[in-house]
Amino acid sequence: MITLALSKGRILDETLPLLAAAGITVDPAVLDSRKLILPTADPGLRLIIVRASDVPTYVQYGAADIGVAGKDVLLEHGGEGLYQPIDLRIGRCRLCVAVRRGFDYTASVRSGARLRVATKYTLVAREHFAAKGVHVDPIKLYGSMELAPLVGLADAIVDVVSTGSTLKANDLVEVEDIMPISARLVVNQAAFKTKRVALAPLLAALERAVEHSVEHSVEQSGVPPAALSGRVGASS
Ligand code: ATP
Ligand code: PRP
């Protein structure tokens, strides 16, 4: 039995079509239930539903053999015990630094003052700013990062941006693009060897499904999916 860890919401929604293209379907009634272990039409594959940021942990410890996690989450986790063989090209967005409109970010950085940065991604933020020689005090939050600069909790945020509408709605502006993000298939390193016979066809089918989906997007529009979604720098 192969166990695949997924998070509800956009990762589950965008992974299901890839699984379907790979010949694996899930009963919609089961998807709508509150169950956390979901059978698929393939008796050799089941899904488990976990929080997005917990996917790498389940796979690292072998509670799931494979999982789907954003690159943002994987960077913050560190990727220990995981292989990341496939960029699924879903969950496309970018990690960026944003500040309140009118905040002089360049002057603040130049002044050498410590920047208070609210983020879910404290490790990524530390590394990003350390590489630039900017001193920061990361403030760990678990959501609604956009609020922090508005109420004086932080000078800047590091968060994922897709359409930019959340920043805009909260009068924030992007001042640095850190990196493009998409979701990866992750595999437990031990399972990669011990369950190779069962995993290899699944990974190959998912890889084909991703390629097909990219080709289909280009055929439909003449442009690659990154440009289609309007998400600058979303390819990787
Ligand atoms: P958690 O519950 O653990 O805090 P989360 O709320 O970030 O997780 P989701 O919002 O479902 O969970 O995001 C899952 C992944 O999708 C993120 O790790 C990121 O890679 C990607 N993502 C996040 N926001 C967007 C977005 N607006 N557009 C596209 N992809 C996104
Ligand atoms: C994510 C992210 C931003 C928003 C960006 O939040 O934290 O707030 O998406 O997307 P946009 O640029 O298209 O507006 P999400 O919708 O996942 O809510 P969350 O805070 O519950 O994670």
PDB file of C-alpha atoms and ligand atoms in Angstrom:
ATOM      1  CA  MET A   1       0.000   0.000   0.000  1.00  0.00           C
ATOM      2  CA  ILE A   2       1.235   3.475  -0.931  1.00  0.00           C
ATOM      3  CA  THR A   3       0.152   6.403   1.262  1.00  0.00           C
ATOM      4  CA  LEU A   4       0.034   9.884  -0.307  1.00  0.00           C
ATOM      5  CA  ALA A   5      -0.132  12.924   2.008  1.00  0.00           C
ATOM      6  CA  LEU A   6      -2.045  15.947   0.753  1.00  0.00           C
ATOM      7  CA  SER A   7      -3.481  19.111   2.257  1.00  0.00           C
ATOM      8  CA  LYS A   8      -7.089  20.162   1.686  1.00  0.00           C
ATOM      9  CA  GLY A   9      -7.734  23.222  -0.437  1.00  0.00           C
ATOM     10  CA  ARG A  10      -5.641  24.175  -3.429  1.00  0.00           C
ATOM     11  CA  ILE A  11      -3.112  21.315  -3.165  1.00  0.00           C
ATOM     12  CA  LEU A  12      -5.833  18.627  -3.054  1.00  0.00           C
ATOM     13  CA  ASP A  13      -7.890  20.417  -5.724  1.00  0.00           C
ATOM     14  CA  GLU A  14      -4.949  20.719  -8.094  1.00  0.00           C
ATOM     15  CA  THR A  15      -3.512  17.256  -7.401  1.00  0.00           C
ATOM     16  CA  LEU A  16      -6.773  15.363  -8.091  1.00  0.00           C
ATOM     17  CA  PRO A  17      -6.717  16.120 -11.861  1.00  0.00           C
ATOM     18  CA  LEU A  18      -3.100  14.921 -12.033  1.00  0.00           C
ATOM     19  CA  LEU A  19      -4.053  11.719 -10.218  1.00  0.00           C
ATOM     20  CA  ALA A  20      -7.051  11.292 -12.539  1.00  0.00           C
ATOM     21  CA  ALA A  21      -4.759  11.699 -15.564  1.00  0.00           C
ATOM     22  CA  ALA A  22      -2.570   9.033 -13.984  1.00  0.00           C
ATOM     23  CA  GLY A  23      -5.669   6.797 -13.789  1.00  0.00           C
ATOM     24  CA  ILE A  24      -6.404   7.273 -10.075  1.00  0.00           C
ATOM     25  CA  THR A  25      -9.770   8.587  -8.964  1.00  0.00           C
ATOM     26  CA  VAL A  26     -11.346   9.328  -5.584  1.00  0.00           C
ATOM     27  CA  ASP A  27     -15.057   8.985  -4.799  1.00  0.00           C
ATOM     28  CA  PRO A  28     -16.464  12.568  -4.473  1.00  0.00           C
ATOM     29  CA  ALA A  29     -18.553  11.491  -1.449  1.00  0.00           C
ATOM     30  CA  VAL A  30     -15.362  10.453   0.332  1.00  0.00           C
ATOM     31  CA  LEU A  31     -13.727  13.779  -0.580  1.00  0.00           C
ATOM     32  CA  ASP A  32     -16.642  15.663   0.974  1.00  0.00           C
ATOM     33  CA  SER A  33     -16.493  13.655   4.186  1.00  0.00           C
ATOM     34  CA  ARG A  34     -14.480  14.563   7.288  1.00  0.00           C
ATOM     35  CA  LYS A  35     -12.404  11.422   6.907  1.00  0.00           C
ATOM     36  CA  LEU A  36      -8.642  11.864   7.059  1.00  0.00           C
ATOM     37  CA  ILE A  37      -7.741   8.561   5.392  1.00  0.00           C
ATOM     38  CA  LEU A  38      -9.291   8.346   1.953  1.00  0.00           C
ATOM     39  CA  PRO A  39      -9.301   5.278  -0.267  1.00  0.00           C
ATOM     40  CA  THR A  40      -8.784   5.728  -4.010  1.00  0.00           C
ATOM     41  CA  ALA A  41     -10.074   3.585  -6.867  1.00  0.00           C
ATOM     42  CA  ASP A  42      -6.626   1.981  -6.831  1.00  0.00           C
ATOM     43  CA  PRO A  43      -6.584  -0.467  -3.885  1.00  0.00           C
ATOM     44  CA  GLY A  44      -2.821   0.027  -3.683  1.00  0.00           C
ATOM     45  CA  LEU A  45      -3.028   3.796  -3.021  1.00  0.00           C
ATOM     46  CA  ARG A  46      -4.672   5.758  -0.215  1.00  0.00           C
ATOM     47  CA  LEU A  47      -4.630   9.476   0.590  1.00  0.00           C
ATOM     48  CA  ILE A  48      -4.159  11.066   3.983  1.00  0.00           C
ATOM     49  CA  ILE A  49      -5.275  14.630   4.634  1.00  0.00           C
ATOM     50  CA  VAL A  50      -2.873  16.740   6.718  1.00  0.00           C
ATOM     51  CA  ARG A  51      -2.047  20.414   7.137  1.00  0.00           C
ATOM     52  CA  ALA A  52       0.051  21.825   4.272  1.00  0.00           C
ATOM     53  CA  SER A  53       3.036  22.536   6.512  1.00  0.00           C
ATOM     54  CA  ASP A  54       2.843  19.020   8.019  1.00  0.00           C
ATOM     55  CA  VAL A  55       3.155  17.129   4.706  1.00  0.00           C
ATOM     56  CA  PRO A  56       7.006  16.970   4.775  1.00  0.00           C
ATOM     57  CA  THR A  57       6.945  15.688   8.359  1.00  0.00           C
ATOM     58  CA  TYR A  58       4.559  12.814   7.583  1.00  0.00           C
ATOM     59  CA  VAL A  59       6.696  11.801   4.604  1.00  0.00           C
ATOM     60  CA  GLN A  60      10.037  12.301   6.403  1.00  0.00           C
ATOM     61  CA  TYR A  61       9.013   9.851   9.137  1.00  0.00           C
ATOM     62  CA  GLY A  62       7.470   7.364   6.697  1.00  0.00           C
ATOM     63  CA  ALA A  63       3.876   7.784   7.942  1.00  0.00           C
ATOM     64  CA  ALA A  64       3.244   8.635   4.301  1.00  0.00           C
ATOM     65  CA  ASP A  65       5.394   7.301   1.468  1.00  0.00           C
ATOM     66  CA  ILE A  66       4.851  10.281  -0.779  1.00  0.00           C
ATOM     67  CA  GLY A  67       3.296  13.727  -0.490  1.00  0.00           C
ATOM     68  CA  VAL A  68       2.603  16.972  -2.277  1.00  0.00           C
ATOM     69  CA  ALA A  69       4.064  20.117  -0.721  1.00  0.00           C
ATOM     70  CA  GLY A  70       4.837  23.659  -1.834  1.00  0.00           C
ATOM     71  CA  LYS A  71       8.482  24.552  -2.305  1.00  0.00           C
ATOM     72  CA  ASP A  72       7.923  27.261   0.338  1.00  0.00           C
ATOM     73  CA  VAL A  73       6.935  24.610   2.885  1.00  0.00           C
ATOM     74  CA  LEU A  74       9.826  22.354   1.851  1.00  0.00           C
ATOM     75  CA  LEU A  75      12.393  25.121   2.234  1.00  0.00           C
ATOM     76  CA  GLU A  76      11.109  25.906   5.697  1.00  0.00           C
ATOM     77  CA  HIS A  77      11.085  22.206   6.653  1.00  0.00           C
ATOM     78  CA  GLY A  78      14.602  21.677   5.317  1.00  0.00           C
ATOM     79  CA  GLY A  79      13.812  18.617   3.166  1.00  0.00           C
ATOM     80  CA  GLU A  80      15.524  16.120   5.496  1.00  0.00           C
ATOM     81  CA  GLY A  81      14.772  12.489   4.576  1.00  0.00           C
ATOM     82  CA  LEU A  82      12.939  13.481   1.396  1.00  0.00           C
ATOM     83  CA  TYR A  83      13.500  13.125  -2.306  1.00  0.00           C
ATOM     84  CA  GLN A  84      11.821  15.733  -4.474  1.00  0.00           C
ATOM     85  CA  PRO A  85      11.682  14.037  -7.876  1.00  0.00           C
ATOM     86  CA  ILE A  86       8.840  15.911  -9.605  1.00  0.00           C
ATOM     87  CA  ASP A  87       7.910  19.563  -9.920  1.00  0.00           C
ATOM     88  CA  LEU A  88       4.134  19.185 -10.276  1.00  0.00           C
ATOM     89  CA  ARG A  89       3.792  22.768 -11.557  1.00  0.00           C
ATOM     90  CA  ILE A  90       0.683  23.348  -9.451  1.00  0.00           C
ATOM     91  CA  GLY A  91       0.241  25.786  -6.553  1.00  0.00           C
ATOM     92  CA  ARG A  92       2.213  28.335  -8.507  1.00  0.00           C
ATOM     93  CA  CYS A  93       2.996  31.554  -6.726  1.00  0.00           C
ATOM     94  CA  ARG A  94       6.117  33.414  -5.615  1.00  0.00           C
ATOM     95  CA  LEU A  95       7.730  34.267  -2.317  1.00  0.00           C
ATOM     96  CA  CYS A  96       8.222  37.966  -1.889  1.00  0.00           C
ATOM     97  CA  VAL A  97       8.923  40.784   0.533  1.00  0.00           C
ATOM     98  CA  ALA A  98       6.150  43.368   0.867  1.00  0.00           C
ATOM     99  CA  VAL A  99       5.727  46.546   2.872  1.00  0.00           C
ATOM    100  CA  ARG A 100       3.029  49.109   3.534  1.00  0.00           C
ATOM    101  CA  ARG A 101       2.641  51.575   0.651  1.00  0.00           C
ATOM    102  CA  GLY A 102       4.715  54.633   1.509  1.00  0.00           C
ATOM    103  CA  PHE A 103       7.211  52.761   3.706  1.00  0.00           C
ATOM    104  CA  ASP A 104      10.712  53.622   2.448  1.00  0.00           C
ATOM    105  CA  TYR A 105      12.095  50.097   2.311  1.00  0.00           C
ATOM    106  CA  THR A 106      15.338  51.038   0.543  1.00  0.00           C
ATOM    107  CA  ALA A 107      16.119  53.758   3.096  1.00  0.00           C
ATOM    108  CA  SER A 108      15.247  51.462   5.975  1.00  0.00           C
ATOM    109  CA  VAL A 109      17.548  48.729   4.692  1.00  0.00           C
ATOM    110  CA  ARG A 110      20.308  51.262   3.955  1.00  0.00           C
ATOM    111  CA  SER A 111      20.061  52.725   7.466  1.00  0.00           C
ATOM    112  CA  GLY A 112      21.176  49.424   8.947  1.00  0.00           C
ATOM    113  CA  ALA A 113      18.260  49.427  11.413  1.00  0.00           C
ATOM    114  CA  ARG A 114      16.865  45.986  12.227  1.00  0.00           C
ATOM    115  CA  LEU A 115      13.870  45.186  10.065  1.00  0.00           C
ATOM    116  CA  ARG A 116      10.923  43.476  11.763  1.00  0.00           C
ATOM    117  CA  VAL A 117       9.688  40.840   9.350  1.00  0.00           C
ATOM    118  CA  ALA A 118       6.417  38.981   9.960  1.00  0.00           C
ATOM    119  CA  THR A 119       6.240  35.633   8.226  1.00  0.00           C
ATOM    120  CA  LYS A 120       5.317  31.968   8.282  1.00  0.00           C
ATOM    121  CA  TYR A 121       8.740  31.370   6.726  1.00  0.00           C
ATOM    122  CA  THR A 122      11.215  32.532   9.388  1.00  0.00           C
ATOM    123  CA  LEU A 123      14.045  30.296   8.152  1.00  0.00           C
ATOM    124  CA  VAL A 124      13.682  31.382   4.538  1.00  0.00           C
ATOM    125  CA  ALA A 125      13.416  35.028   5.609  1.00  0.00           C
ATOM    126  CA  ARG A 126      16.528  34.793   7.810  1.00  0.00           C
ATOM    127  CA  GLU A 127      18.530  33.260   4.977  1.00  0.00           C
ATOM    128  CA  HIS A 128      17.275  35.728   2.392  1.00  0.00           C
ATOM    129  CA  PHE A 129      18.139  38.778   4.462  1.00  0.00           C
ATOM    130  CA  ALA A 130      21.409  37.349   5.822  1.00  0.00           C
ATOM    131  CA  ALA A 131      22.608  36.856   2.226  1.00  0.00           C
ATOM    132  CA  LYS A 132      21.974  40.566   1.639  1.00  0.00           C
ATOM    133  CA  GLY A 133      23.601  41.592   4.919  1.00  0.00           C
ATOM    134  CA  VAL A 134      20.307  42.977   6.264  1.00  0.00           C
ATOM    135  CA  HIS A 135      19.622  42.519   9.977  1.00  0.00           C
ATOM    136  CA  VAL A 136      16.136  41.248  10.688  1.00  0.00           C
ATOM    137  CA  ASP A 137      13.978  40.244  13.604  1.00  0.00           C
ATOM    138  CA  PRO A 138      11.661  37.558  12.239  1.00  0.00           C
ATOM    139  CA  ILE A 139       8.216  37.418  13.837  1.00  0.00           C
ATOM    140  CA  LYS A 140       6.551  34.040  13.414  1.00  0.00           C
ATOM    141  CA  LEU A 141       2.920  34.136  12.272  1.00  0.00           C
ATOM    142  CA  TYR A 142       0.644  31.379  11.004  1.00  0.00           C
ATOM    143  CA  GLY A 143      -1.583  33.356   8.614  1.00  0.00           C
ATOM    144  CA  SER A 144      -2.928  36.788   7.604  1.00  0.00           C
ATOM    145  CA  MET A 145       0.635  38.110   7.395  1.00  0.00           C
ATOM    146  CA  GLU A 146      -0.637  41.122   5.429  1.00  0.00           C
ATOM    147  CA  LEU A 147      -2.141  42.511   8.624  1.00  0.00           C
ATOM    148  CA  ALA A 148       1.163  42.814  10.502  1.00  0.00           C
ATOM    149  CA  PRO A 149       2.544  46.002   8.860  1.00  0.00           C
ATOM    150  CA  LEU A 150      -0.880  47.652   9.063  1.00  0.00           C
ATOM    151  CA  VAL A 151      -1.097  47.395  12.836  1.00  0.00           C
ATOM    152  CA  GLY A 152       2.552  48.065  13.648  1.00  0.00           C
ATOM    153  CA  LEU A 153       3.603  44.485  14.354  1.00  0.00           C
ATOM    154  CA  ALA A 154       6.193  44.463  11.571  1.00  0.00           C
ATOM    155  CA  ASP A 155       7.906  46.644   8.973  1.00  0.00           C
ATOM    156  CA  ALA A 156       7.711  44.020   6.244  1.00  0.00           C
ATOM    157  CA  ILE A 157       6.288  40.609   5.483  1.00  0.00           C
ATOM    158  CA  VAL A 158       7.653  37.610   3.638  1.00  0.00           C
ATOM    159  CA  ASP A 159       4.767  35.685   2.097  1.00  0.00           C
ATOM    160  CA  VAL A 160       3.573  33.973  -1.033  1.00  0.00           C
ATOM    161  CA  VAL A 161       1.886  36.110  -3.651  1.00  0.00           C
ATOM    162  CA  SER A 162      -0.101  34.919  -6.618  1.00  0.00           C
ATOM    163  CA  THR A 163      -2.481  37.443  -8.186  1.00  0.00           C
ATOM    164  CA  GLY A 164      -1.328  40.253  -5.861  1.00  0.00           C
ATOM    165  CA  SER A 165      -4.925  40.997  -4.877  1.00  0.00           C
ATOM    166  CA  THR A 166      -4.391  40.355  -1.144  1.00  0.00           C
ATOM    167  CA  LEU A 167      -1.464  42.803  -1.081  1.00  0.00           C
ATOM    168  CA  LYS A 168      -3.467  45.357  -3.039  1.00  0.00           C
ATOM    169  CA  ALA A 169      -6.545  45.024  -0.833  1.00  0.00           C
ATOM    170  CA  ASN A 170      -4.377  45.773   2.191  1.00  0.00           C
ATOM    171  CA  ASP A 171      -2.398  48.645   0.670  1.00  0.00           C
ATOM    172  CA  LEU A 172       0.872  46.733   0.608  1.00  0.00           C
ATOM    173  CA  VAL A 173       3.424  46.707  -2.189  1.00  0.00           C
ATOM    174  CA  GLU A 174       5.933  44.084  -3.220  1.00  0.00           C
ATOM    175  CA  VAL A 175       9.511  45.313  -2.864  1.00  0.00           C
ATOM    176  CA  GLU A 176      11.484  42.114  -3.522  1.00  0.00           C
ATOM    177  CA  ASP A 177      10.845  38.908  -5.400  1.00  0.00           C
ATOM    178  CA  ILE A 178      12.571  36.088  -3.501  1.00  0.00           C
ATOM    179  CA  MET A 179      11.806  33.059  -5.666  1.00  0.00           C
ATOM    180  CA  PRO A 180       9.152  31.271  -7.736  1.00  0.00           C
ATOM    181  CA  ILE A 181       7.193  28.565  -5.911  1.00  0.00           C
ATOM    182  CA  SER A 182       5.327  25.488  -7.075  1.00  0.00           C
ATOM    183  CA  ALA A 183       4.335  22.207  -5.456  1.00  0.00           C
ATOM    184  CA  ARG A 184       6.663  19.201  -5.518  1.00  0.00           C
ATOM    185  CA  LEU A 185       6.053  15.518  -5.194  1.00  0.00           C
ATOM    186  CA  VAL A 186       8.113  14.378  -2.208  1.00  0.00           C
ATOM    187  CA  VAL A 187       9.112  10.795  -1.509  1.00  0.00           C
ATOM    188  CA  ASN A 188      10.337   9.186   1.705  1.00  0.00           C
ATOM    189  CA  GLN A 189      13.944   8.183   1.012  1.00  0.00           C
ATOM    190  CA  ALA A 190      13.600   4.704   2.522  1.00  0.00           C
ATOM    191  CA  ALA A 191      10.279   4.016   0.727  1.00  0.00           C
ATOM    192  CA  PHE A 192      11.909   5.106  -2.528  1.00  0.00           C
ATOM    193  CA  LYS A 193      14.051   1.986  -2.255  1.00  0.00           C
ATOM    194  CA  THR A 194      11.838  -0.493  -0.371  1.00  0.00           C
ATOM    195  CA  LYS A 195       8.627   0.303  -2.324  1.00  0.00           C
ATOM    196  CA  ARG A 196      10.322   0.969  -5.620  1.00  0.00           C
ATOM    197  CA  VAL A 197       8.221  -1.573  -7.561  1.00  0.00           C
ATOM    198  CA  ALA A 198       4.947   0.054  -6.494  1.00  0.00           C
ATOM    199  CA  LEU A 199       6.227   3.635  -6.620  1.00  0.00           C
ATOM    200  CA  ALA A 200       7.998   3.676  -9.977  1.00  0.00           C
ATOM    201  CA  PRO A 201       4.870   3.346 -12.185  1.00  0.00           C
ATOM    202  CA  LEU A 202       2.998   5.909 -10.082  1.00  0.00           C
ATOM    203  CA  LEU A 203       5.826   8.456 -10.326  1.00  0.00           C
ATOM    204  CA  ALA A 204       6.151   7.840 -14.071  1.00  0.00           C
ATOM    205  CA  ALA A 205       2.373   8.308 -14.552  1.00  0.00           C
ATOM    206  CA  LEU A 206       2.408  11.540 -12.547  1.00  0.00           C
ATOM    207  CA  GLU A 207       5.364  12.834 -14.531  1.00  0.00           C
ATOM    208  CA  ARG A 208       3.479  12.122 -17.768  1.00  0.00           C
ATOM    209  CA  ALA A 209       0.364  13.821 -16.368  1.00  0.00           C
ATOM    210  CA  VAL A 210       2.377  16.965 -15.563  1.00  0.00           C
ATOM    211  CA  GLU A 211       3.957  17.020 -19.029  1.00  0.00           C
ATOM    212  CA  HIS A 212       0.581  16.504 -20.643  1.00  0.00           C
ATOM    213  CA  SER A 213      -0.963  19.283 -18.585  1.00  0.00           C
ATOM    214  CA  VAL A 214       1.832  21.696 -19.565  1.00  0.00           C
ATOM    215  CA  GLU A 215       1.547  20.760 -23.263  1.00  0.00           C
ATOM    216  CA  HIS A 216      -2.229  21.157 -23.068  1.00  0.00           C
ATOM    217  CA  SER A 217      -1.928  24.677 -21.581  1.00  0.00           C
ATOM    218  CA  VAL A 218       0.489  25.710 -24.326  1.00  0.00           C
ATOM    219  CA  GLU A 219      -1.757  24.221 -27.045  1.00  0.00           C
ATOM    220  CA  GLN A 220      -4.825  26.000 -25.675  1.00  0.00           C
ATOM    221  CA  SER A 221      -3.261  29.416 -25.487  1.00  0.00           C
ATOM    222  CA  GLY A 222       0.110  29.383 -27.176  1.00  0.00           C
ATOM    223  CA  VAL A 223       1.694  30.445 -23.911  1.00  0.00           C
ATOM    224  CA  PRO A 224       3.119  28.386 -21.043  1.00  0.00           C
ATOM    225  CA  PRO A 225       1.068  28.009 -17.803  1.00  0.00           C
ATOM    226  CA  ALA A 226       3.275  30.384 -15.802  1.00  0.00           C
ATOM    227  CA  ALA A 227       2.365  33.242 -18.123  1.00  0.00           C
ATOM    228  CA  LEU A 228      -1.269  32.091 -18.270  1.00  0.00           C
ATOM    229  CA  SER A 229      -1.765  32.435 -14.538  1.00  0.00           C
ATOM    230  CA  GLY A 230      -0.329  35.933 -14.588  1.00  0.00           C
ATOM    231  CA  ARG A 231       2.117  34.953 -11.874  1.00  0.00           C
ATOM    232  CA  VAL A 232       5.397  36.620 -12.624  1.00  0.00           C
ATOM    233  CA  GLY A 233       8.391  34.325 -12.386  1.00  0.00           C
ATOM    234  CA  ALA A 234       6.279  31.303 -11.533  1.00  0.00           C
ATOM    235  CA  SER A 235       8.346  28.829 -13.535  1.00  0.00           C
ATOM    236  CA  SER A 236      11.189  26.963 -11.939  1.00  0.00           C
TER     237      SER A 236
HETATM  238  P1  ATP B   1      -1.098  25.798   6.623  1.00  0.00           P
HETATM  239  O1  ATP B   1      -2.523  25.424   6.909  1.00  0.00           O
HETATM  240  O2  ATP B   1      -0.143  24.701   6.976  1.00  0.00           O
HETATM  241  O3  ATP B   1      -0.691  27.135   7.168  1.00  0.00           O
HETATM  242  P2  ATP B   1      -1.604  27.009   4.061  1.00  0.00           P
HETATM  243  O4  ATP B   1      -2.780  27.742   4.621  1.00  0.00           O
HETATM  244  O5  ATP B   1      -0.459  27.840   3.533  1.00  0.00           O
HETATM  245  O6  ATP B   1      -1.026  25.918   5.043  1.00  0.00           O
HETATM  246  P3  ATP B   1      -2.637  26.528   1.499  1.00  0.00           P
HETATM  247  O7  ATP B   1      -3.121  27.943   1.529  1.00  0.00           O
HETATM  248  O8  ATP B   1      -3.576  25.453   1.042  1.00  0.00           O
HETATM  249  O9  ATP B   1      -2.114  26.080   2.889  1.00  0.00           O
HETATM  250  O10 ATP B   1      -1.344  26.530   0.582  1.00  0.00           O
HETATM  251  C1  ATP B   1      -0.697  25.349   0.223  1.00  0.00           C
HETATM  252  C2  ATP B   1       0.458  25.693  -0.699  1.00  0.00           C
HETATM  253  O11 ATP B   1      -0.049  26.320  -1.880  1.00  0.00           O
HETATM  254  C3  ATP B   1       1.461  26.684  -0.112  1.00  0.00           C
HETATM  255  O12 ATP B   1       2.464  26.009   0.624  1.00  0.00           O
HETATM  256  C4  ATP B   1       2.022  27.353  -1.361  1.00  0.00           C
HETATM  257  O13 ATP B   1       3.049  26.543  -1.932  1.00  0.00           O
HETATM  258  C5  ATP B   1       0.827  27.358  -2.303  1.00  0.00           C
HETATM  259  N1  ATP B   1       0.068  28.625  -2.257  1.00  0.00           N
HETATM  260  C6  ATP B   1      -0.214  29.366  -1.169  1.00  0.00           C
HETATM  261  N2  ATP B   1      -0.937  30.460  -1.495  1.00  0.00           N
HETATM  262  C7  ATP B   1      -1.110  30.386  -2.814  1.00  0.00           C
HETATM  263  C8  ATP B   1      -1.791  31.219  -3.749  1.00  0.00           C
HETATM  264  N3  ATP B   1      -2.407  32.316  -3.369  1.00  0.00           N
HETATM  265  N4  ATP B   1      -1.792  30.841  -5.038  1.00  0.00           N
HETATM  266  C9  ATP B   1      -1.178  29.711  -5.417  1.00  0.00           C
HETATM  267  N5  ATP B   1      -0.510  28.893  -4.586  1.00  0.00           N
HETATM  268  C10 ATP B   1      -0.485  29.226  -3.302  1.00  0.00           C
HETATM  269  C1  PRP B   2      -2.170  33.021   0.479  1.00  0.00           C
HETATM  270  C2  PRP B   2      -1.069  33.969   0.935  1.00  0.00           C
HETATM  271  C3  PRP B   2      -1.637  35.327   0.595  1.00  0.00           C
HETATM  272  C4  PRP B   2      -2.518  35.028  -0.611  1.00  0.00           C
HETATM  273  C5  PRP B   2      -1.847  35.523  -1.834  1.00  0.00           C
HETATM  274  O1  PRP B   2      -3.171  33.010   1.437  1.00  0.00           O
HETATM  275  O2  PRP B   2      -0.773  33.814   2.312  1.00  0.00           O
HETATM  276  O3  PRP B   2      -2.395  35.873   1.638  1.00  0.00           O
HETATM  277  O4  PRP B   2      -2.656  33.610  -0.724  1.00  0.00           O
HETATM  278  O5  PRP B   2      -2.627  35.284  -2.972  1.00  0.00           O
HETATM  279  P1  PRP B   2      -2.987  36.482  -3.965  1.00  0.00           P
HETATM  280  O6  PRP B   2      -1.716  37.162  -4.347  1.00  0.00           O
HETATM  281  O7  PRP B   2      -3.630  35.797  -5.137  1.00  0.00           O
HETATM  282  O8  PRP B   2      -3.954  37.401  -3.276  1.00  0.00           O
HETATM  283  P2  PRP B   2      -4.350  31.937   1.395  1.00  0.00           P
HETATM  284  O9  PRP B   2      -5.374  32.349   0.399  1.00  0.00           O
HETATM  285  O10 PRP B   2      -3.793  30.578   1.196  1.00  0.00           O
HETATM  286  O11 PRP B   2      -4.895  32.069   2.834  1.00  0.00           O
HETATM  287  P3  PRP B   2      -4.175  31.630   4.205  1.00  0.00           P
HETATM  288  O12 PRP B   2      -3.704  32.938   4.828  1.00  0.00           O
HETATM  289  O13 PRP B   2      -5.249  30.960   4.943  1.00  0.00           O
HETATM  290  O14 PRP B   2      -3.016  30.712   3.869  1.00  0.00           O
END
